[in-house]
Short mmCIF file of C-alpha atoms and ligand atoms in Angstrom, two decimals:
data_model
loop_
_atom_site.label_atom_id
_atom_site.label_comp_id
_atom_site.label_asym_id
_atom_site.label_seq_id
_atom_site.Cartn_x
_atom_site.Cartn_y
_atom_site.Cartn_z
CA UNK A 832 1.44 -24.89 -38.28
CA UNK A 833 1.69 -26.93 -41.44
CA UNK A 834 0.79 -30.55 -41.95
CA UNK A 835 2.93 -32.97 -40.10
CA UNK A 836 3.12 -36.63 -40.96
CA UNK A 837 6.48 -37.33 -39.48
CA UNK A 838 7.52 -40.95 -39.74
CA UNK A 839 8.38 -42.91 -36.68
CA UNK A 840 12.11 -42.49 -36.21
CA UNK A 841 14.23 -45.47 -37.06
CA UNK A 842 17.06 -46.44 -34.80
CA UNK A 843 19.76 -45.52 -37.28
CA UNK A 844 22.42 -44.54 -34.80
CA UNK A 845 25.34 -45.76 -36.93
CA UNK A 846 24.31 -43.25 -39.65
CA UNK A 847 23.83 -40.71 -36.90
CA UNK A 848 27.30 -41.28 -35.62
CA UNK A 849 28.68 -40.92 -39.14
CA UNK A 850 26.82 -37.69 -39.72
CA UNK A 851 27.93 -36.30 -36.40
CA UNK A 852 31.54 -37.19 -37.11
CA UNK A 853 31.43 -35.48 -40.50
CA UNK A 854 29.95 -32.40 -38.82
CA UNK A 855 32.54 -32.50 -36.08
CA UNK A 856 35.35 -32.86 -38.62
CA UNK A 857 34.05 -29.95 -40.65
CA UNK A 858 33.77 -27.68 -37.64
CA UNK A 859 37.29 -28.68 -36.54
CA UNK A 860 38.52 -27.52 -39.93
CA UNK A 861 36.72 -24.20 -39.68
CA UNK A 862 38.08 -23.63 -36.19
CA UNK A 863 41.61 -24.73 -37.04
CA UNK A 864 41.67 -22.78 -40.27
CA UNK A 865 40.98 -19.53 -38.50
CA UNK A 866 43.19 -20.05 -35.51
CA UNK A 867 46.47 -18.78 -36.91
CA UNK A 868 45.71 -15.21 -35.96
CA UNK A 869 48.23 -15.11 -33.22
CA UNK A 870 47.73 -12.88 -30.26
CA UNK A 871 44.80 -11.03 -28.81
CA UNK A 872 44.85 -8.42 -26.08
CA UNK A 873 42.58 -9.92 -23.43
CA UNK A 874 40.71 -7.93 -20.76
CA UNK A 875 42.35 -7.27 -17.38
CA UNK A 876 43.17 -10.30 -15.28
CA UNK A 877 42.98 -12.76 -18.15
CA UNK A 878 44.78 -15.99 -17.30
CA UNK A 879 47.39 -17.38 -19.72
CA UNK A 880 45.96 -17.77 -23.21
CA UNK A 881 45.79 -21.59 -23.19
CA UNK A 882 43.83 -21.57 -19.95
CA UNK A 883 41.81 -18.59 -21.06
CA UNK A 884 40.51 -20.45 -24.10
CA UNK A 885 39.52 -23.31 -21.79
CA UNK A 886 37.92 -21.24 -19.08
CA UNK A 887 36.18 -18.44 -20.90
CA UNK A 888 32.47 -19.18 -21.31
CA UNK A 889 32.08 -16.76 -24.22
CA UNK A 890 29.28 -15.20 -22.19
CA UNK A 891 30.23 -11.62 -22.93
CA UNK A 892 29.62 -10.40 -19.41
CA UNK A 893 32.99 -8.62 -19.28
CA UNK A 894 32.01 -6.78 -22.44
CA UNK A 895 28.50 -6.03 -21.19
CA UNK A 896 29.78 -4.28 -18.07
CA UNK A 897 32.68 -2.36 -19.61
CA UNK A 898 31.66 1.33 -19.41
CA UNK A 899 33.90 2.22 -22.35
CA UNK A 900 32.77 -0.67 -24.58
CA UNK A 901 36.45 -1.46 -24.85
CA UNK A 902 35.86 -5.20 -24.83
CA UNK A 903 34.97 -6.73 -28.20
CA UNK A 904 33.90 -10.31 -28.89
CA UNK A 905 35.54 -12.67 -31.37
CA UNK A 906 33.84 -13.51 -34.65
CA UNK A 907 34.00 -16.45 -37.02
CA UNK A 908 37.14 -15.03 -38.60
CA UNK A 909 38.88 -15.14 -35.22
CA UNK A 910 39.03 -18.94 -35.37
CA UNK A 911 39.40 -20.62 -32.01
CA UNK A 912 38.74 -17.27 -30.38
CA UNK A 913 35.13 -17.06 -31.62
CA UNK A 914 33.07 -15.48 -28.89
CA UNK A 915 36.01 -14.61 -26.66
CA UNK A 916 36.62 -11.07 -25.44
CA UNK A 917 39.51 -8.91 -26.58
CA UNK A 918 40.54 -5.29 -26.73
CA UNK A 919 41.64 -3.29 -29.75
CA UNK A 920 43.34 -0.33 -28.07
CA UNK A 921 43.42 1.81 -31.16
CA UNK A 922 39.61 1.67 -31.23
CA UNK A 923 39.12 1.80 -27.47
CA UNK A 924 41.76 1.02 -24.87
CA UNK A 925 41.12 -0.26 -21.39
CA UNK A 926 40.87 2.68 -19.01
CA UNK A 927 41.68 0.52 -15.98
CA UNK A 928 38.46 1.21 -14.03
CA UNK A 929 39.27 1.43 -10.34
CA UNK A 930 36.75 -1.32 -9.48
CA UNK A 931 37.56 -3.54 -12.48
CA UNK A 932 33.92 -4.36 -13.32
CA UNK A 933 34.94 -6.78 -16.07
CA UNK A 934 36.91 -8.93 -13.65
CA UNK A 935 34.06 -8.87 -11.14
CA UNK A 936 31.54 -9.88 -13.80
CA UNK A 937 33.50 -12.87 -15.06
CA UNK A 938 31.81 -16.00 -13.69
CA UNK A 939 34.38 -18.54 -14.84
CA UNK A 940 37.67 -17.26 -13.45
CA UNK A 941 38.96 -16.62 -16.99
CA UNK A 942 39.57 -13.11 -15.67
CA UNK A 943 41.40 -13.83 -12.45
CA UNK A 944 39.41 -12.48 -9.46
CA UNK A 945 42.70 -12.16 -7.57
CA UNK A 946 43.35 -9.02 -9.57
CA UNK A 947 42.02 -6.20 -7.39
CA UNK A 948 44.37 -3.29 -8.14
CA UNK A 949 43.95 -2.08 -11.73
CA UNK A 950 47.55 -0.88 -11.85
CA UNK A 951 48.67 -4.48 -11.25
CA UNK A 952 47.00 -5.48 -14.53
CA UNK A 953 49.40 -7.09 -16.99
CA UNK A 954 47.51 -7.58 -20.23
CA UNK A 955 50.57 -7.11 -22.36
CA UNK A 956 53.23 -4.48 -22.67
CA UNK A 957 53.57 -1.41 -24.80
CA UNK A 958 56.51 -1.27 -27.18
CA UNK A 959 57.78 1.52 -29.40
CA UNK A 960 57.37 -0.50 -32.55
CA UNK A 961 58.29 2.13 -35.12
CA UNK A 962 61.28 4.05 -33.83
CA UNK A 963 61.80 5.71 -37.20
CA UNK A 964 58.26 7.12 -37.12
CA UNK A 965 58.05 8.23 -33.49
CA UNK A 966 58.03 12.02 -33.48
CA UNK A 967 59.90 12.25 -30.20
CA UNK A 968 62.68 10.04 -31.45
CA UNK A 969 62.77 12.17 -34.58
CA UNK A 970 63.63 15.07 -32.31
CA UNK A 971 60.24 16.72 -31.85
CA UNK A 972 58.64 17.23 -28.46
CA UNK A 973 55.61 14.95 -28.82
CA UNK A 974 55.58 12.69 -25.75
CA UNK A 975 51.81 12.34 -26.02
CA UNK A 976 51.91 8.67 -25.09
CA UNK A 977 53.99 9.45 -22.03
CA UNK A 978 51.48 11.99 -20.80
CA UNK A 979 48.49 9.72 -21.53
CA UNK A 980 49.89 6.78 -19.59
CA UNK A 981 48.04 6.10 -16.33
CA UNK A 982 51.30 4.86 -14.84
CA UNK A 983 53.26 7.89 -16.05
CA UNK A 984 56.93 8.02 -15.05
CA UNK A 985 56.92 4.35 -14.20
CA UNK A 986 55.57 2.51 -17.26
CA UNK A 987 56.83 5.19 -19.62
CA UNK A 988 59.67 7.53 -18.87
CA UNK A 989 61.27 10.07 -21.12
CA UNK A 990 65.00 9.67 -21.56
CA UNK A 991 66.89 12.56 -23.08
CA UNK A 992 70.16 12.51 -24.94
CA UNK A 993 71.96 14.57 -27.52
CA UNK A 994 70.51 14.63 -31.04
CA UNK A 995 73.58 13.56 -32.98
CA UNK A 996 72.08 14.77 -36.26
CA UNK A 997 71.92 18.39 -35.22
CA UNK A 998 74.62 18.10 -32.61
CA UNK A 999 72.97 20.71 -30.41
CA UNK A 1000 69.41 19.60 -29.68
CA UNK A 1001 68.15 16.96 -27.30
CA UNK A 1002 66.01 13.93 -28.09
CA UNK A 1003 63.34 13.12 -25.55
CA UNK A 1004 62.65 9.46 -26.17
CA UNK A 1005 59.67 7.70 -24.58
CA UNK A 1006 60.87 4.43 -23.05
CA UNK A 1007 58.50 1.72 -21.82
CA UNK A 1008 59.35 -0.31 -18.74
CA UNK A 1009 57.39 -3.52 -18.97
CA UNK A 1010 57.63 -4.20 -15.24
CA UNK A 1011 55.14 -1.39 -14.65
CA UNK A 1012 53.22 -1.36 -17.94
CA UNK A 1013 49.65 -2.60 -17.57
CA UNK A 1014 49.13 -3.18 -21.30
CA UNK A 1015 46.03 -0.99 -21.20
CA UNK A 1016 46.82 0.48 -24.60
CA UNK A 1017 45.97 4.08 -23.67
CA UNK A 1018 49.31 5.12 -25.16
CA UNK A 1019 48.58 3.23 -28.37
CA UNK A 1020 45.24 5.01 -28.61
CA UNK A 1021 46.86 8.37 -27.85
CA UNK A 1022 49.72 8.22 -30.34
CA UNK A 1023 49.32 11.10 -32.73
CA UNK A 1024 50.54 9.21 -35.78
CA UNK A 1025 48.10 7.67 -38.22
CA UNK A 1026 49.69 4.30 -37.57
CA UNK A 1027 50.74 4.28 -33.92
CA UNK A 1028 54.44 4.07 -33.21
CA UNK A 1029 53.69 2.57 -29.80
CA UNK A 1030 51.60 -0.61 -29.61
CA UNK A 1031 50.70 -3.18 -26.98
CA UNK A 1032 52.27 -6.56 -27.52
CA UNK A 1033 52.29 -9.87 -25.66
CA UNK A 1034 54.17 -9.72 -22.40
CA UNK A 1035 55.83 -13.09 -22.87
CA UNK A 1036 57.18 -14.17 -26.24
CA UNK A 1037 56.11 -17.64 -27.35
CA UNK A 1038 58.39 -20.15 -25.67
CA UNK A 1039 58.68 -22.42 -28.70
CA UNK A 1040 59.92 -21.32 -32.08
CA UNK A 1041 57.20 -21.00 -34.69
CA UNK A 1042 59.54 -22.59 -37.18
CA UNK A 1043 60.04 -25.83 -35.28
CA UNK A 1044 57.86 -28.66 -36.48
CA UNK B 44 -8.28 -19.68 -36.96
CA UNK B 45 -8.63 -20.65 -33.35
CA UNK B 46 -6.22 -18.88 -31.04
CA UNK B 47 -3.96 -21.34 -29.30
CA UNK B 48 -3.57 -19.72 -25.92
CA UNK B 49 -0.59 -21.79 -24.92
CA UNK B 50 1.25 -20.98 -28.12
CA UNK B 51 0.42 -17.29 -27.82
CA UNK B 52 1.60 -17.23 -24.22
CA UNK B 53 4.74 -19.10 -25.12
CA UNK B 54 5.46 -16.71 -27.98
CA UNK B 55 5.25 -13.81 -25.52
CA UNK B 56 7.70 -15.52 -23.16
CA UNK B 57 10.06 -16.30 -26.04
CA UNK B 58 10.04 -12.69 -27.19
CA UNK B 59 10.58 -11.45 -23.62
CA UNK B 60 13.58 -13.77 -23.37
CA UNK B 61 14.94 -12.36 -26.61
CA UNK B 62 14.51 -8.83 -25.27
CA UNK B 63 16.15 -9.83 -22.01
CA UNK B 64 19.18 -11.12 -23.93
CA UNK B 65 19.29 -7.84 -25.84
CA UNK B 66 19.03 -5.51 -22.82
CA UNK B 67 22.78 -4.94 -22.41
CA UNK B 68 22.70 -3.34 -25.84
CA UNK B 69 20.27 -0.70 -24.53
CA UNK B 70 22.66 0.12 -21.73
CA UNK B 71 20.42 -1.45 -19.11
CA UNK B 72 22.34 -3.23 -16.43
CA UNK B 73 19.97 -5.59 -14.61
CA UNK B 74 20.88 -8.40 -16.98
CA UNK B 75 24.32 -9.36 -18.23
CA UNK B 76 25.60 -12.40 -20.06
CA UNK B 77 23.89 -14.97 -22.23
CA UNK B 78 22.25 -18.37 -21.79
CA UNK B 79 25.62 -19.93 -21.00
CA UNK B 80 26.17 -17.73 -17.97
CA UNK B 81 24.26 -14.71 -16.78
CA UNK B 82 23.40 -12.50 -13.87
CA UNK B 83 19.83 -11.27 -13.48
CA UNK B 84 19.64 -8.52 -10.84
CA UNK B 85 22.63 -10.15 -9.19
CA UNK B 86 21.31 -13.70 -9.32
CA UNK B 87 24.08 -15.79 -10.89
CA UNK B 88 22.92 -18.43 -13.36
CA UNK B 89 25.00 -20.84 -15.36
CA UNK B 90 24.12 -23.41 -17.97
CA UNK B 91 24.94 -26.95 -16.80
CA UNK B 92 26.35 -27.96 -20.20
CA UNK B 93 28.63 -24.91 -20.21
CA UNK B 94 29.74 -25.79 -16.69
CA UNK B 95 30.34 -29.39 -17.72
CA UNK B 96 32.64 -28.29 -20.53
CA UNK B 97 34.63 -25.99 -18.25
CA UNK B 98 34.84 -28.73 -15.64
CA UNK B 99 36.19 -31.18 -18.23
CA UNK B 100 38.73 -28.67 -19.52
CA UNK B 101 40.04 -27.23 -16.28
CA UNK B 102 39.06 -29.76 -13.63
CA UNK B 103 37.48 -27.07 -11.45
CA UNK B 104 34.48 -24.79 -11.29
CA UNK B 105 34.16 -21.45 -9.59
CA UNK B 106 31.64 -21.17 -6.75
CA UNK B 107 29.67 -18.76 -8.94
CA UNK B 108 29.29 -21.37 -11.65
CA UNK B 109 28.54 -24.20 -9.24
CA UNK B 110 25.69 -22.39 -7.55
CA UNK B 111 24.44 -20.95 -10.84
CA UNK B 112 24.34 -24.42 -12.37
CA UNK B 113 22.57 -25.88 -9.35
CA UNK B 114 19.75 -23.33 -9.65
CA UNK B 115 19.33 -24.02 -13.36
CA UNK B 116 19.37 -27.82 -12.94
CA UNK B 117 16.73 -27.67 -10.20
CA UNK B 118 14.54 -25.30 -12.22
CA UNK B 119 14.58 -27.28 -15.45
CA UNK B 120 14.54 -30.52 -13.52
CA UNK B 121 11.21 -29.54 -12.02
CA UNK B 122 9.58 -27.94 -15.05
CA UNK B 123 10.80 -30.38 -17.70
CA UNK B 124 14.30 -30.18 -19.21
CA UNK B 125 13.37 -29.12 -22.71
CA UNK B 126 11.12 -26.43 -21.33
CA UNK B 127 14.33 -24.47 -21.96
CA UNK B 128 13.99 -25.24 -25.67
CA UNK B 129 10.34 -24.37 -25.95
CA UNK B 130 10.19 -21.25 -23.82
CA UNK B 131 13.65 -19.73 -23.47
CA UNK B 132 15.95 -20.56 -26.40
CA UNK B 133 16.15 -17.85 -29.08
CA UNK B 134 17.03 -20.39 -31.78
CA UNK B 135 13.82 -22.30 -31.06
CA UNK B 136 11.92 -19.04 -31.58
CA UNK B 137 13.64 -18.52 -34.91
CA UNK B 138 12.95 -22.06 -36.09
CA UNK B 139 9.37 -21.88 -34.77
CA UNK B 140 8.83 -18.86 -37.01
CA UNK B 141 10.61 -20.48 -39.96
CA UNK B 142 8.29 -23.45 -39.55
CA UNK B 143 5.31 -21.14 -40.05
CA UNK B 144 6.46 -20.32 -43.58
CA UNK B 145 4.56 -22.14 -46.30
CA UNK B 146 7.70 -23.58 -47.84
CA UNK B 147 7.99 -26.97 -49.47
CA UNK B 148 10.12 -29.02 -47.13
CA UNK B 149 10.67 -32.68 -46.79
CA UNK B 150 8.53 -34.15 -44.09
CA UNK B 151 10.69 -37.18 -43.46
CA UNK B 152 12.23 -36.81 -40.08
CA UNK B 153 15.64 -37.44 -38.73
CA UNK B 154 15.91 -39.43 -35.56
CA UNK B 155 15.49 -37.55 -32.31
CA UNK B 156 18.26 -39.68 -30.88
CA UNK B 157 20.91 -37.89 -32.88
CA UNK B 158 20.87 -35.13 -30.31
CA UNK B 159 22.41 -37.41 -27.75
CA UNK B 160 25.10 -38.36 -30.27
CA UNK B 161 25.66 -34.65 -30.93
CA UNK B 162 26.00 -34.10 -27.20
CA UNK B 163 28.62 -36.82 -26.89
CA UNK B 164 30.50 -35.52 -29.93
CA UNK B 165 30.45 -32.01 -28.44
CA UNK B 166 31.94 -33.26 -25.21
CA UNK B 167 34.64 -35.24 -27.05
CA UNK B 168 35.49 -32.29 -29.28
CA UNK B 169 35.69 -30.03 -26.26
CA UNK B 170 38.41 -32.20 -24.85
CA UNK B 171 40.23 -32.61 -28.19
CA UNK B 172 40.19 -28.94 -29.18
CA UNK B 173 40.73 -27.60 -25.67
CA UNK B 174 37.89 -25.09 -25.91
CA UNK B 175 34.27 -25.26 -24.71
CA UNK B 176 33.02 -26.14 -28.17
CA UNK B 177 29.33 -25.56 -27.63
CA UNK B 178 29.81 -22.14 -26.05
CA UNK B 179 32.06 -21.19 -28.94
CA UNK B 180 30.02 -22.16 -31.98
CA UNK B 181 26.50 -22.76 -30.75
CA UNK B 182 23.77 -20.86 -32.58
CA UNK B 183 22.34 -19.96 -29.18
CA UNK B 184 25.43 -18.13 -27.96
CA UNK B 185 25.94 -16.71 -31.43
CA UNK B 186 22.42 -15.26 -31.47
CA UNK B 187 22.82 -13.79 -28.02
CA UNK B 188 26.15 -12.23 -28.96
CA UNK B 189 24.66 -10.84 -32.17
CA UNK B 190 21.91 -9.19 -30.10
CA UNK B 191 24.35 -7.20 -27.97
CA UNK B 192 27.53 -6.96 -30.05
CA UNK B 193 26.03 -6.62 -33.49
CA UNK B 194 25.61 -8.89 -36.46
CA UNK B 195 28.75 -10.78 -37.42
CA UNK B 196 30.01 -13.51 -39.65
CA UNK B 197 29.34 -16.05 -36.89
CA UNK B 198 25.62 -15.81 -37.68
CA UNK B 199 26.32 -18.08 -40.66
CA UNK B 200 25.29 -20.96 -38.42
CA UNK B 201 21.79 -19.49 -38.05
CA UNK B 202 21.59 -19.01 -41.80
CA UNK B 203 22.65 -22.63 -42.34
CA UNK B 204 20.02 -23.88 -39.89
CA UNK B 205 17.26 -21.83 -41.50
CA UNK B 206 18.23 -23.03 -44.99
CA UNK B 207 18.44 -26.64 -43.80
CA UNK B 208 15.01 -26.41 -42.23
CA UNK B 209 13.45 -24.75 -45.24
CA UNK B 210 14.79 -27.02 -47.95
CA UNK B 211 15.94 -30.18 -46.22
CA UNK B 212 14.21 -31.38 -43.09
CA UNK B 213 11.72 -29.53 -40.92
CA UNK B 214 12.94 -28.61 -37.44
CA UNK B 215 16.13 -30.57 -37.97
CA UNK B 216 18.20 -28.48 -35.54
CA UNK B 217 15.93 -28.62 -32.51
CA UNK B 218 14.70 -32.14 -33.19
CA UNK B 219 17.89 -33.92 -34.10
CA UNK B 220 21.06 -31.87 -33.88
CA UNK B 221 21.22 -29.52 -30.91
CA UNK B 222 23.56 -30.88 -28.21
CA UNK B 223 21.94 -28.67 -25.60
CA UNK B 224 18.54 -30.05 -26.57
CA UNK B 225 20.07 -33.49 -26.08
CA UNK B 226 21.29 -32.44 -22.66
CA UNK B 227 17.96 -31.05 -21.52
CA UNK B 228 16.21 -34.10 -22.96
CA UNK B 229 18.13 -36.22 -20.47
CA UNK B 230 17.16 -33.89 -17.65
CA UNK B 231 13.51 -33.75 -18.73
CA UNK B 232 13.13 -37.51 -18.51
CA UNK B 233 12.91 -37.12 -14.76
CA UNK B 234 10.74 -34.03 -14.52
CA UNK B 235 7.48 -34.19 -12.59
CA UNK B 236 5.62 -31.73 -14.83
CA UNK B 237 4.13 -33.50 -17.87
CA UNK B 238 1.36 -33.31 -20.44
CA UNK B 239 -1.48 -35.68 -19.52
CA UNK B 240 -4.54 -37.02 -21.34
CA UNK B 241 -8.05 -37.62 -20.31
CA UNK B 242 -8.28 -40.83 -22.38
CA UNK B 243 -12.06 -40.87 -22.11
CA UNK B 244 -12.34 -37.49 -23.85
CA UNK B 245 -9.77 -38.11 -26.62
CA UNK B 246 -11.44 -38.61 -30.01
CA UNK B 247 -8.16 -39.51 -31.76
CA UNK B 248 -8.53 -36.60 -34.16
CA UNK B 249 -4.75 -36.19 -34.29
CA UNK B 250 -4.76 -32.39 -33.91
CA UNK B 251 -2.19 -32.54 -31.13
CA UNK B 252 0.25 -34.46 -33.28
CA UNK B 253 -0.11 -31.91 -36.05
CA UNK B 254 1.01 -29.01 -33.85
CA UNK B 255 3.71 -30.87 -31.92
CA UNK B 256 7.24 -30.53 -33.28
CA UNK B 257 8.16 -33.89 -31.73
CA UNK B 258 4.90 -35.77 -32.43
CA UNK B 259 6.68 -39.01 -31.70
CA UNK B 260 6.11 -38.34 -28.02
CA UNK B 261 2.32 -38.22 -28.36
CA UNK B 262 1.82 -41.26 -30.57
CA UNK B 263 2.81 -44.05 -28.20
CA UNK B 264 0.78 -42.63 -25.37
CA UNK B 265 -2.29 -42.35 -27.61
CA UNK B 266 -1.91 -45.89 -28.86
CA UNK B 267 -1.17 -47.58 -25.59
CA UNK B 268 -3.83 -45.64 -23.69
CA UNK B 269 -1.24 -44.34 -21.28
CA UNK B 270 -2.40 -41.07 -19.93
CA UNK B 271 0.86 -39.14 -19.73
CA UNK B 272 3.61 -38.05 -22.09
CA UNK B 273 6.65 -39.51 -20.41
CA UNK B 274 9.28 -38.58 -22.99
CA UNK B 275 12.00 -36.09 -22.14
CA UNK B 276 11.67 -34.80 -25.71
CA UNK B 277 8.48 -32.95 -24.79
CA UNK B 278 9.26 -29.23 -24.41
CA UNK B 279 6.10 -28.62 -22.36
CA UNK B 280 5.23 -26.03 -24.98
CA UNK B 281 1.53 -26.69 -24.49
CA UNK B 282 0.65 -26.43 -28.19
CA UNK B 283 -1.23 -29.74 -27.96
CA UNK B 284 -3.04 -28.61 -24.82
CA UNK B 285 -4.14 -25.43 -26.52
CA UNK B 286 -5.24 -27.07 -29.76
CA UNK B 287 -7.18 -30.11 -28.49
CA UNK B 288 -10.84 -29.63 -29.52
CA UNK B 289 -12.02 -32.11 -26.90
CA UNK B 290 -10.03 -30.47 -24.10
CA UNK B 291 -8.59 -33.90 -23.40
CA UNK B 292 -5.07 -32.59 -22.72
CA UNK B 293 -3.62 -30.67 -19.82
CA UNK B 294 -0.59 -30.40 -17.59
CA UNK B 295 -0.21 -32.72 -14.62
CA UNK B 296 2.37 -33.85 -12.11
CA UNK B 297 3.76 -37.34 -12.12
CA UNK B 298 6.03 -39.41 -9.98
CA UNK B 299 9.21 -39.05 -12.06
CA UNK B 300 10.43 -42.55 -11.28
CA UNK B 301 7.24 -44.34 -12.20
CA UNK B 302 6.86 -45.16 -15.88
S1 LIG C 175 38.95 -2.20 -16.57
FE1 LIG C 175 37.20 -0.98 -17.20
S2 LIG C 175 37.78 -0.15 -19.23
FE2 LIG C 175 39.18 -1.83 -18.77
S3 LIG C 175 38.18 -3.60 -19.79
FE3 LIG C 175 37.57 -3.62 -17.63
S4 LIG C 175 35.63 -2.55 -17.62
FE4 LIG C 175 36.61 -2.05 -19.59
S1 LIG C 176 33.10 -12.61 -18.51
FE1 LIG C 176 34.74 -14.14 -18.35
S2 LIG C 176 33.83 -16.01 -19.16
FE2 LIG C 176 32.51 -14.32 -19.83
S3 LIG C 176 33.31 -13.75 -21.85
FE3 LIG C 176 34.35 -12.42 -20.35
S4 LIG C 176 36.26 -13.54 -19.89
FE4 LIG C 176 34.87 -15.00 -20.87
S1 LIG C 177 50.02 0.32 -22.17
FE1 LIG C 177 50.88 2.36 -22.49
S2 LIG C 177 49.51 3.72 -21.36
FE2 LIG C 177 49.08 1.63 -20.62
S3 LIG C 177 50.42 1.37 -18.86
FE3 LIG C 177 51.58 0.60 -20.60
S4 LIG C 177 52.77 2.35 -21.30
FE4 LIG C 177 51.17 3.17 -19.98
S1 LIG C 178 52.60 9.56 -29.09
FE1 LIG C 178 53.46 8.35 -30.75
S2 LIG C 178 54.76 9.79 -31.86
FE2 LIG C 178 54.32 10.74 -29.89
S3 LIG C 178 56.04 10.15 -28.62
FE3 LIG C 178 54.46 8.62 -28.29
S4 LIG C 178 54.93 6.98 -29.77
FE4 LIG C 178 56.09 8.80 -30.38
#
């Protein structure tokens, strides 16, 4: 190792405090600046987002045990969510493992250990977000999302009605029932369109208006 | 050059720790997590500073975290708090290697006491921001995540540390800035395992102080003829023990409450 003639440290705590405060302020800015992202689909059992951000240790154990590598970890650009786990269904949805290894692995309770039945998972809820694009609603017999859903006939049903445009065909529209939807995102992954017409969204809308100061 | 057995041994342990942190990426399952919380063949471990942040934020701790923290506190309490820094932490390995580069860097040192300030600031920010700040932005967690989830923008903090240490102040992160180092410093003040001198053999050549990254801890003991390094800053890395030409240094046990 190279030469080392370190001076005896001076007790300059006031400067130290100043430096630390500047550093703290700067990191607050970085964190705050990136935190406007909005919503992330958390792994099964995740407690409410506010609590989740407090409880999650950013340890990555949920991601390490996920057999599908469905759980990703937040990066610098994810602001306050740096290091927290989330799922991007279009890349890899949650396949609702029967033993929920992610929940079992979580040491902090950020993924609620009370969740034992994967079909009771409520990560979010699927929504048909682009009715105009959905092939089924256009009158074709797609229904791929319906067939992919692990809670088929409960979370998604197919409702048929007369196609008023042709006047003689039926439309078989996939309809999501959020009471039974786990938010796993398998439907979002399965949608045949380039940009999925069905996506997982937060289960509860924000209680306060974003436009209120 | 003489082989410093302690440093070589420590380097092996550091690299093994790095590999351990990377094992989930190979699909091996006996280890999961990072240095904030982990399970090694089912044994739950949890970093006390991580637990402290969660406790402050939520007012409770899971049984898993309580027991995991207890094991870690007892372990580092016995072997010397900053033994974590010297032997386990991946960032210390990185900065150890950076320190080997023949790069012109300012030798003036920043105070070791800043770490405690950093620790306090971390705790305050945790409460203000409502997130466990150290677990979120620490270079330690960031490195561990990069090992298993791939390189990401978060690694900027490692780049900043390396640049700072190359051009600004040597070892500035581990010596003066790391809140976790500050935490383990406090723990290490009461550890029984310490570096001890045989004052009769010491020729005051100063070799030990040249290899130590916190040489402040050796100086007072040398001067005052005390025969133990009592400071919690000592990482028990053993570099001084390995380098001493007179074999005047070694590890010993002390009564932690006797100074
Ligand atoms: S339930 Fe299975 S697939 Fe879904 S996130 Fe957990 S481990 Fe991954
Ligand atoms: S296992 Fe739990 S604490 Fe760890 S990253 Fe996943 S949700 Fe967070
Ligand atoms: S997210 Fe889609 S696939 Fe999963 S349960 Fe809900 S409707 Fe079914
Ligand atoms: S898979 Fe896509 S296009 Fe097909 S019915 Fe479902 S939402 Fe519509």
